[in-house]
Amino acid sequence: MQDPTQGAAMALHPGDNVAQVHSDSVIDEALRRVVAGQIGPREPGVVYGNADGVFEVLAVTTDRDEARRILKRRAAQFAVVVHDRSADTVGAIGTAWTGTDRVLKAVAA
């Protein structure tokens, strides 16, 4: 039978100096990948469509402070500036790329 006190000395307390399980760089890379997935193939010059219309991507920013300023949202991680071709207006969006979005015109790499 195992001793119930075994491992008791290993308990962590709020002041303990413990190495982080994930470094900030690992977390930053994971967040970058999530944001890249949400942006999808939208990059300047790409034309895409969905139920809301047809849009040409003018700019993409992943600078959080700039995205939050543009979208006026405290939690924005990115902003995509688009030309709405049907309404002939320019605006910024922060919506994630979904399965209903379709690239209509790609740009050469």
Coordinates of N, CA, C and O in Angstrom, one line a residue:
M1 N 0.8 -1.2 0.0 CA 0.0 0.0 0.0 C 0.9 1.2 0.0 O 1.9 1.3 0.6
Q2 N 0.5 2.3 -0.7 CA 1.3 3.5 -0.8 C 1.1 4.4 0.4 O 0.0 4.5 0.9
D3 N 2.2 5.0 0.8 CA 2.1 5.9 2.0 C 1.4 7.2 1.6 O 1.7 7.9 0.6
P4 N 0.3 7.5 2.3 CA -0.5 8.7 1.9 C 0.2 10.0 2.1 O -0.2 11.0 1.5
T5 N 1.3 10.0 2.8 CA 2.0 11.3 3.0 C 3.1 11.5 1.9 O 3.7 12.5 1.8
Q6 N 3.3 10.4 1.1 CA 4.3 10.5 0.0 C 3.9 11.6 -1.0 O 2.8 11.7 -1.4
G7 N 4.9 12.4 -1.3 CA 4.7 13.5 -2.2 C 4.1 14.8 -1.5 O 4.0 15.8 -2.2
A8 N 3.8 14.7 -0.3 CA 3.3 15.9 0.4 C 4.3 17.1 0.4 O 3.9 18.2 0.4
A9 N 5.6 16.8 0.4 CA 6.6 17.8 0.4 C 6.7 18.5 -0.9 O 7.3 19.5 -1.1
M10 N 6.0 17.9 -1.9 CA 6.1 18.4 -3.3 C 5.0 19.4 -3.6 O 4.9 20.0 -4.6
A11 N 4.1 19.7 -2.6 CA 3.0 20.6 -2.8 C 3.5 22.0 -3.2 O 4.5 22.4 -2.5
L12 N 2.8 22.6 -4.1 CA 3.2 24.0 -4.5 C 2.4 25.0 -3.8 O 1.2 24.8 -3.5
H13 N 3.0 26.1 -3.5 CA 2.4 27.2 -2.8 C 2.6 28.5 -3.6 O 3.5 28.6 -4.4
P14 N 1.7 29.5 -3.4 CA 1.7 30.7 -4.2 C 3.1 31.4 -4.2 O 3.5 31.9 -5.2
G15 N 3.9 31.3 -3.3 CA 5.2 32.0 -3.3 C 6.4 31.2 -3.9 O 7.5 31.6 -4.1
D16 N 6.1 29.9 -4.3 CA 7.1 29.0 -4.8 C 7.7 29.5 -6.1 O 7.0 30.0 -6.9
N17 N 9.0 29.3 -6.3 CA 9.6 29.7 -7.5 C 9.7 28.5 -8.4 O 10.5 27.6 -8.3
V18 N 8.7 28.4 -9.3 CA 8.6 27.3 -10.2 C 8.8 27.7 -11.7 O 8.2 28.7 -12.1
A19 N 9.5 26.9 -12.4 CA 9.7 27.2 -13.9 C 8.3 27.2 -14.6 O 7.5 26.3 -14.3
Q20 N 8.1 28.1 -15.5 CA 6.9 28.1 -16.3 C 6.8 26.8 -17.2 O 7.8 26.4 -17.7
V21 N 5.6 26.2 -17.3 CA 5.5 25.1 -18.1 C 5.6 25.5 -19.6 O 6.2 24.8 -20.4
H22 N 5.1 26.6 -20.0 CA 5.2 27.1 -21.3 C 5.8 28.5 -21.3 O 5.4 29.4 -20.6
S23 N 6.8 28.7 -22.1 CA 7.5 30.0 -22.1 C 6.6 31.0 -22.9 O 5.7 30.5 -23.6
D24 N 6.8 32.2 -22.7 CA 6.0 33.2 -23.4 C 6.1 33.1 -24.9 O 5.1 33.3 -25.6
S25 N 7.3 32.7 -25.4 CA 7.5 32.6 -26.8 C 6.6 31.4 -27.4 O 6.1 31.5 -28.5
V26 N 6.4 30.4 -26.6 CA 5.6 29.2 -27.1 C 4.2 29.7 -27.1 O 3.4 29.4 -28.1
I27 N 3.7 30.4 -26.1 CA 2.3 30.9 -26.1 C 2.1 31.9 -27.2 O 1.1 31.9 -27.9
D28 N 3.1 32.8 -27.4 CA 3.0 33.8 -28.5 C 2.8 33.1 -29.9 O 2.1 33.5 -30.7
E29 N 3.6 32.1 -30.1 CA 3.6 31.3 -31.3 C 2.2 30.6 -31.5 O 1.7 30.6 -32.6
A30 N 1.7 30.1 -30.4 CA 0.4 29.4 -30.5 C -0.7 30.4 -30.9 O -1.6 30.2 -31.7
L31 N -0.6 31.6 -30.2 CA -1.6 32.6 -30.5 C -1.5 33.1 -32.0 O -2.5 33.4 -32.7
R32 N -0.2 33.3 -32.4 CA 0.0 33.7 -33.8 C -0.6 32.7 -34.8 O -1.3 33.1 -35.8
R33 N -0.5 31.4 -34.5 CA -1.1 30.4 -35.4 C -2.6 30.5 -35.4 O -3.3 30.3 -36.4
V34 N -3.2 30.7 -34.2 CA -4.7 30.8 -34.1 C -5.1 32.0 -34.9 O -6.1 31.9 -35.7
V35 N -4.5 33.1 -34.8 CA -4.9 34.3 -35.5 C -4.7 34.1 -37.0 O -5.6 34.5 -37.8
A36 N -3.6 33.5 -37.4 CA -3.4 33.2 -38.8 C -4.5 32.4 -39.4 O -5.0 32.6 -40.5
G37 N -5.0 31.4 -38.6 CA -6.1 30.6 -39.0 C -7.4 31.3 -39.2 O -8.2 31.1 -40.1
Q38 N -7.6 32.3 -38.3 CA -8.8 33.1 -38.3 C -8.7 34.1 -39.5 O -9.8 34.4 -40.1
I39 N -7.6 34.6 -39.8 CA -7.4 35.5 -41.0 C -7.6 34.7 -42.3 O -8.2 35.1 -43.2
G40 N -7.1 33.5 -42.3 CA -7.2 32.6 -43.4 C -6.4 33.1 -44.6 O -5.4 33.7 -44.4
P41 N -6.9 33.0 -45.8 CA -6.2 33.4 -47.0 C -6.3 34.9 -47.3 O -5.8 35.3 -48.4
R42 N -6.9 35.6 -46.5 CA -7.1 37.1 -46.7 C -5.7 37.8 -46.6 O -5.1 37.8 -45.5
E43 N -5.3 38.3 -47.7 CA -4.1 39.2 -47.8 C -4.4 40.2 -48.8 O -5.3 40.1 -49.6
P44 N -3.6 41.3 -48.8 CA -3.9 42.4 -49.8 C -4.0 41.9 -51.2 O -3.1 41.1 -51.6
G45 N -5.1 42.3 -51.9 CA -5.3 41.9 -53.3 C -6.2 40.7 -53.5 O -6.8 40.6 -54.5
V46 N -6.4 39.9 -52.4 CA -7.4 38.8 -52.5 C -8.8 39.3 -52.6 O -9.2 40.2 -51.9
V47 N -9.6 38.7 -53.5 CA -11.0 39.0 -53.5 C -11.7 37.7 -53.0 O -11.4 36.6 -53.5
Y48 N -12.6 37.9 -52.1 CA -13.4 36.8 -51.6 C -14.8 37.1 -51.4 O -15.2 38.3 -51.4
G49 N -15.7 36.1 -51.3 CA -17.1 36.3 -51.2 C -17.7 35.4 -50.1 O -17.2 34.4 -49.8
N50 N -18.8 35.9 -49.6 CA -19.6 35.1 -48.7 C -21.1 35.6 -48.8 O -21.4 36.4 -49.7
A51 N -21.9 35.2 -47.9 CA -23.3 35.6 -47.9 C -23.5 37.2 -47.8 O -24.5 37.7 -48.2
D52 N -22.5 37.8 -47.2 CA -22.6 39.3 -47.0 C -22.2 40.1 -48.2 O -22.4 41.3 -48.3
G53 N -21.5 39.5 -49.2 CA -21.1 40.2 -50.4 C -19.7 39.7 -50.9 O -19.3 38.7 -50.6
V54 N -19.1 40.6 -51.8 CA -17.8 40.4 -52.4 C -16.9 41.4 -51.9 O -17.2 42.6 -51.9
F55 N -15.7 41.0 -51.4 CA -14.8 41.9 -50.8 C -13.4 41.8 -51.3 O -12.9 40.7 -51.6
E56 N -12.7 42.9 -51.5 CA -11.3 42.9 -51.9 C -10.5 43.4 -50.6 O -10.8 44.4 -50.0
V57 N -9.5 42.6 -50.3 CA -8.7 42.9 -49.1 C -7.7 44.0 -49.5 O -7.0 43.9 -50.4
L58 N -7.8 45.1 -48.7 CA -6.8 46.2 -48.9 C -5.6 46.1 -48.0 O -4.5 46.5 -48.3
A59 N -5.9 45.7 -46.7 CA -4.8 45.6 -45.7 C -5.2 44.6 -44.6 O -6.4 44.4 -44.4
V60 N -4.2 44.0 -44.0 CA -4.4 43.2 -42.9 C -3.4 43.6 -41.8 O -2.2 43.8 -42.1
T61 N -3.8 43.8 -40.6 CA -2.9 44.1 -39.5 C -3.1 43.0 -38.4 O -4.2 42.7 -38.0
T62 N -2.0 42.5 -37.8 CA -2.0 41.7 -36.7 C -1.4 42.3 -35.5 O -1.3 41.7 -34.4
D63 N -1.2 43.6 -35.6 CA -0.7 44.4 -34.4 C -2.0 44.6 -33.6 O -2.9 45.3 -34.0
R64 N -2.0 44.0 -32.4 CA -3.2 44.0 -31.5 C -3.7 45.5 -31.2 O -4.9 45.7 -31.2
D65 N -2.7 46.3 -30.9 CA -3.1 47.7 -30.5 C -3.8 48.4 -31.7 O -4.8 49.1 -31.6
E66 N -3.2 48.2 -32.9 CA -3.8 48.8 -34.1 C -5.1 48.2 -34.4 O -6.1 48.9 -34.8
A67 N -5.2 46.9 -34.3 CA -6.5 46.2 -34.6 C -7.6 46.7 -33.7 O -8.7 47.0 -34.1
R68 N -7.2 46.9 -32.4 CA -8.2 47.3 -31.4 C -8.6 48.8 -31.7 O -9.8 49.1 -31.5
R69 N -7.7 49.6 -32.1 CA -8.0 51.0 -32.5 C -8.9 51.0 -33.7 O -9.9 51.7 -33.7
I70 N -8.6 50.3 -34.7 CA -9.4 50.3 -35.9 C -10.8 49.8 -35.7 O -11.8 50.4 -36.2
L71 N -10.9 48.6 -35.0 CA -12.2 48.0 -34.8 C -13.0 48.5 -33.6 O -14.2 48.2 -33.4
K72 N -12.3 49.3 -32.8 CA -12.9 49.8 -31.5 C -13.4 48.6 -30.7 O -14.5 48.7 -30.1
R73 N -12.6 47.6 -30.6 CA -12.9 46.4 -29.7 C -11.7 46.1 -28.9 O -10.6 46.0 -29.4
R74 N -12.0 45.9 -27.6 CA -10.9 45.7 -26.6 C -10.1 44.4 -26.8 O -9.0 44.2 -26.5
A75 N -10.8 43.4 -27.4 CA -10.2 42.0 -27.5 C -9.7 41.7 -29.0 O -9.3 40.6 -29.2
A76 N -9.8 42.6 -29.9 CA -9.4 42.4 -31.3 C -7.9 41.9 -31.4 O -7.0 42.5 -30.7
Q77 N -7.7 40.9 -32.1 CA -6.4 40.3 -32.4 C -5.8 40.7 -33.7 O -4.6 40.6 -34.0
F78 N -6.8 41.0 -34.7 CA -6.4 41.4 -36.0 C -7.5 42.2 -36.6 O -8.6 42.2 -36.1
A79 N -7.2 42.9 -37.7 CA -8.2 43.6 -38.5 C -7.9 43.5 -40.0 O -6.7 43.5 -40.4
V80 N -9.0 43.3 -40.7 CA -8.8 43.2 -42.2 C -9.6 44.4 -42.8 O -10.8 44.5 -42.5
V81 N -8.9 45.2 -43.5 CA -9.5 46.4 -44.2 C -9.9 45.9 -45.6 O -9.1 45.4 -46.3
V82 N -11.2 46.0 -45.9 CA -11.8 45.5 -47.1 C -12.5 46.6 -47.9 O -13.1 47.5 -47.3
H83 N -12.6 46.4 -49.2 CA -13.5 47.2 -50.1 C -14.7 46.3 -50.4 O -14.5 45.2 -51.0
D84 N -15.8 46.7 -49.9 CA -17.1 46.0 -50.2 C -17.5 46.4 -51.6 O -17.9 47.5 -51.9
R85 N -17.3 45.5 -52.6 CA -17.6 45.8 -54.0 C -19.0 46.0 -54.3 O -19.4 46.8 -55.1
S86 N -19.9 45.4 -53.6 CA -21.4 45.6 -53.8 C -21.9 47.0 -53.3 O -22.7 47.6 -54.0
A87 N -21.4 47.4 -52.2 CA -21.8 48.7 -51.6 C -20.8 49.8 -52.0 O -21.1 51.0 -51.7
D88 N -19.7 49.5 -52.6 CA -18.6 50.4 -52.9 C -18.2 51.2 -51.7 O -18.1 52.5 -51.7
T89 N -18.0 50.5 -50.6 CA -17.5 51.2 -49.4 C -16.3 50.5 -48.9 O -16.0 49.3 -49.2
V90 N -15.5 51.2 -48.0 CA -14.3 50.6 -47.4 C -14.6 50.5 -45.9 O -15.1 51.5 -45.3
G91 N -14.2 49.4 -45.3 CA -14.4 49.2 -43.9 C -13.5 48.2 -43.3 O -12.7 47.6 -44.1
A92 N -13.5 48.0 -42.0 CA -12.6 47.0 -41.4 C -13.5 46.0 -40.7 O -14.5 46.3 -40.2
I93 N -13.0 44.8 -40.7 CA -13.7 43.6 -40.1 C -12.7 42.9 -39.3 O -11.5 42.9 -39.5
G94 N -13.2 42.1 -38.3 CA -12.4 41.3 -37.4 C -13.0 39.9 -37.3 O -12.7 39.2 -36.4
T95 N -13.8 39.5 -38.3 CA -14.4 38.2 -38.3 C -13.4 37.1 -38.8 O -12.6 37.4 -39.6
A96 N -13.6 35.9 -38.2 CA -12.8 34.8 -38.6 C -13.2 34.2 -40.0 O -14.4 34.3 -40.3
W97 N -12.2 33.7 -40.7 CA -12.5 33.0 -42.0 C -13.3 31.8 -41.6 O -13.0 31.1 -40.7
T98 N -14.4 31.5 -42.4 CA -15.2 30.4 -42.1 C -15.3 29.5 -43.4 O -14.8 29.9 -44.5
G99 N -16.0 28.4 -43.2 CA -16.2 27.5 -44.3 C -17.1 28.0 -45.4 O -17.1 27.5 -46.5
T100 N -17.8 29.1 -45.1 CA -18.7 29.7 -46.1 C -18.0 30.8 -46.9 O -18.5 31.2 -47.9
D101 N -16.8 31.2 -46.5 CA -16.0 32.2 -47.3 C -15.3 31.5 -48.4 O -14.8 30.4 -48.3
R102 N -15.3 32.2 -49.6 CA -14.7 31.6 -50.8 C -13.8 32.6 -51.4 O -14.2 33.7 -51.7
V103 N -12.5 32.2 -51.7 CA -11.6 33.0 -52.5 C -12.1 33.0 -53.9 O -12.3 32.0 -54.6
L104 N -12.3 34.3 -54.5 CA -12.7 34.4 -55.8 C -11.6 34.8 -56.8 O -11.6 34.5 -57.9
K105 N -10.6 35.5 -56.2 CA -9.4 35.9 -56.9 C -8.2 35.9 -56.0 O -8.2 36.6 -55.0
A106 N -7.2 35.0 -56.2 CA -6.1 35.0 -55.4 C -5.0 35.9 -56.0 O -5.1 36.4 -57.1
V107 N -4.0 36.1 -55.2 CA -2.8 36.9 -55.6 C -1.6 36.0 -55.8 O -1.5 35.0 -55.1
A108 N -0.8 36.4 -56.7 CA 0.4 35.6 -57.0 C 1.4 35.7 -55.8 O 1.6 36.8 -55.3
A109 N 2.0 34.7 -55.5 CA 2.9 34.7 -54.3 C 4.3 35.3 -54.7 O 4.7 35.4 -55.8

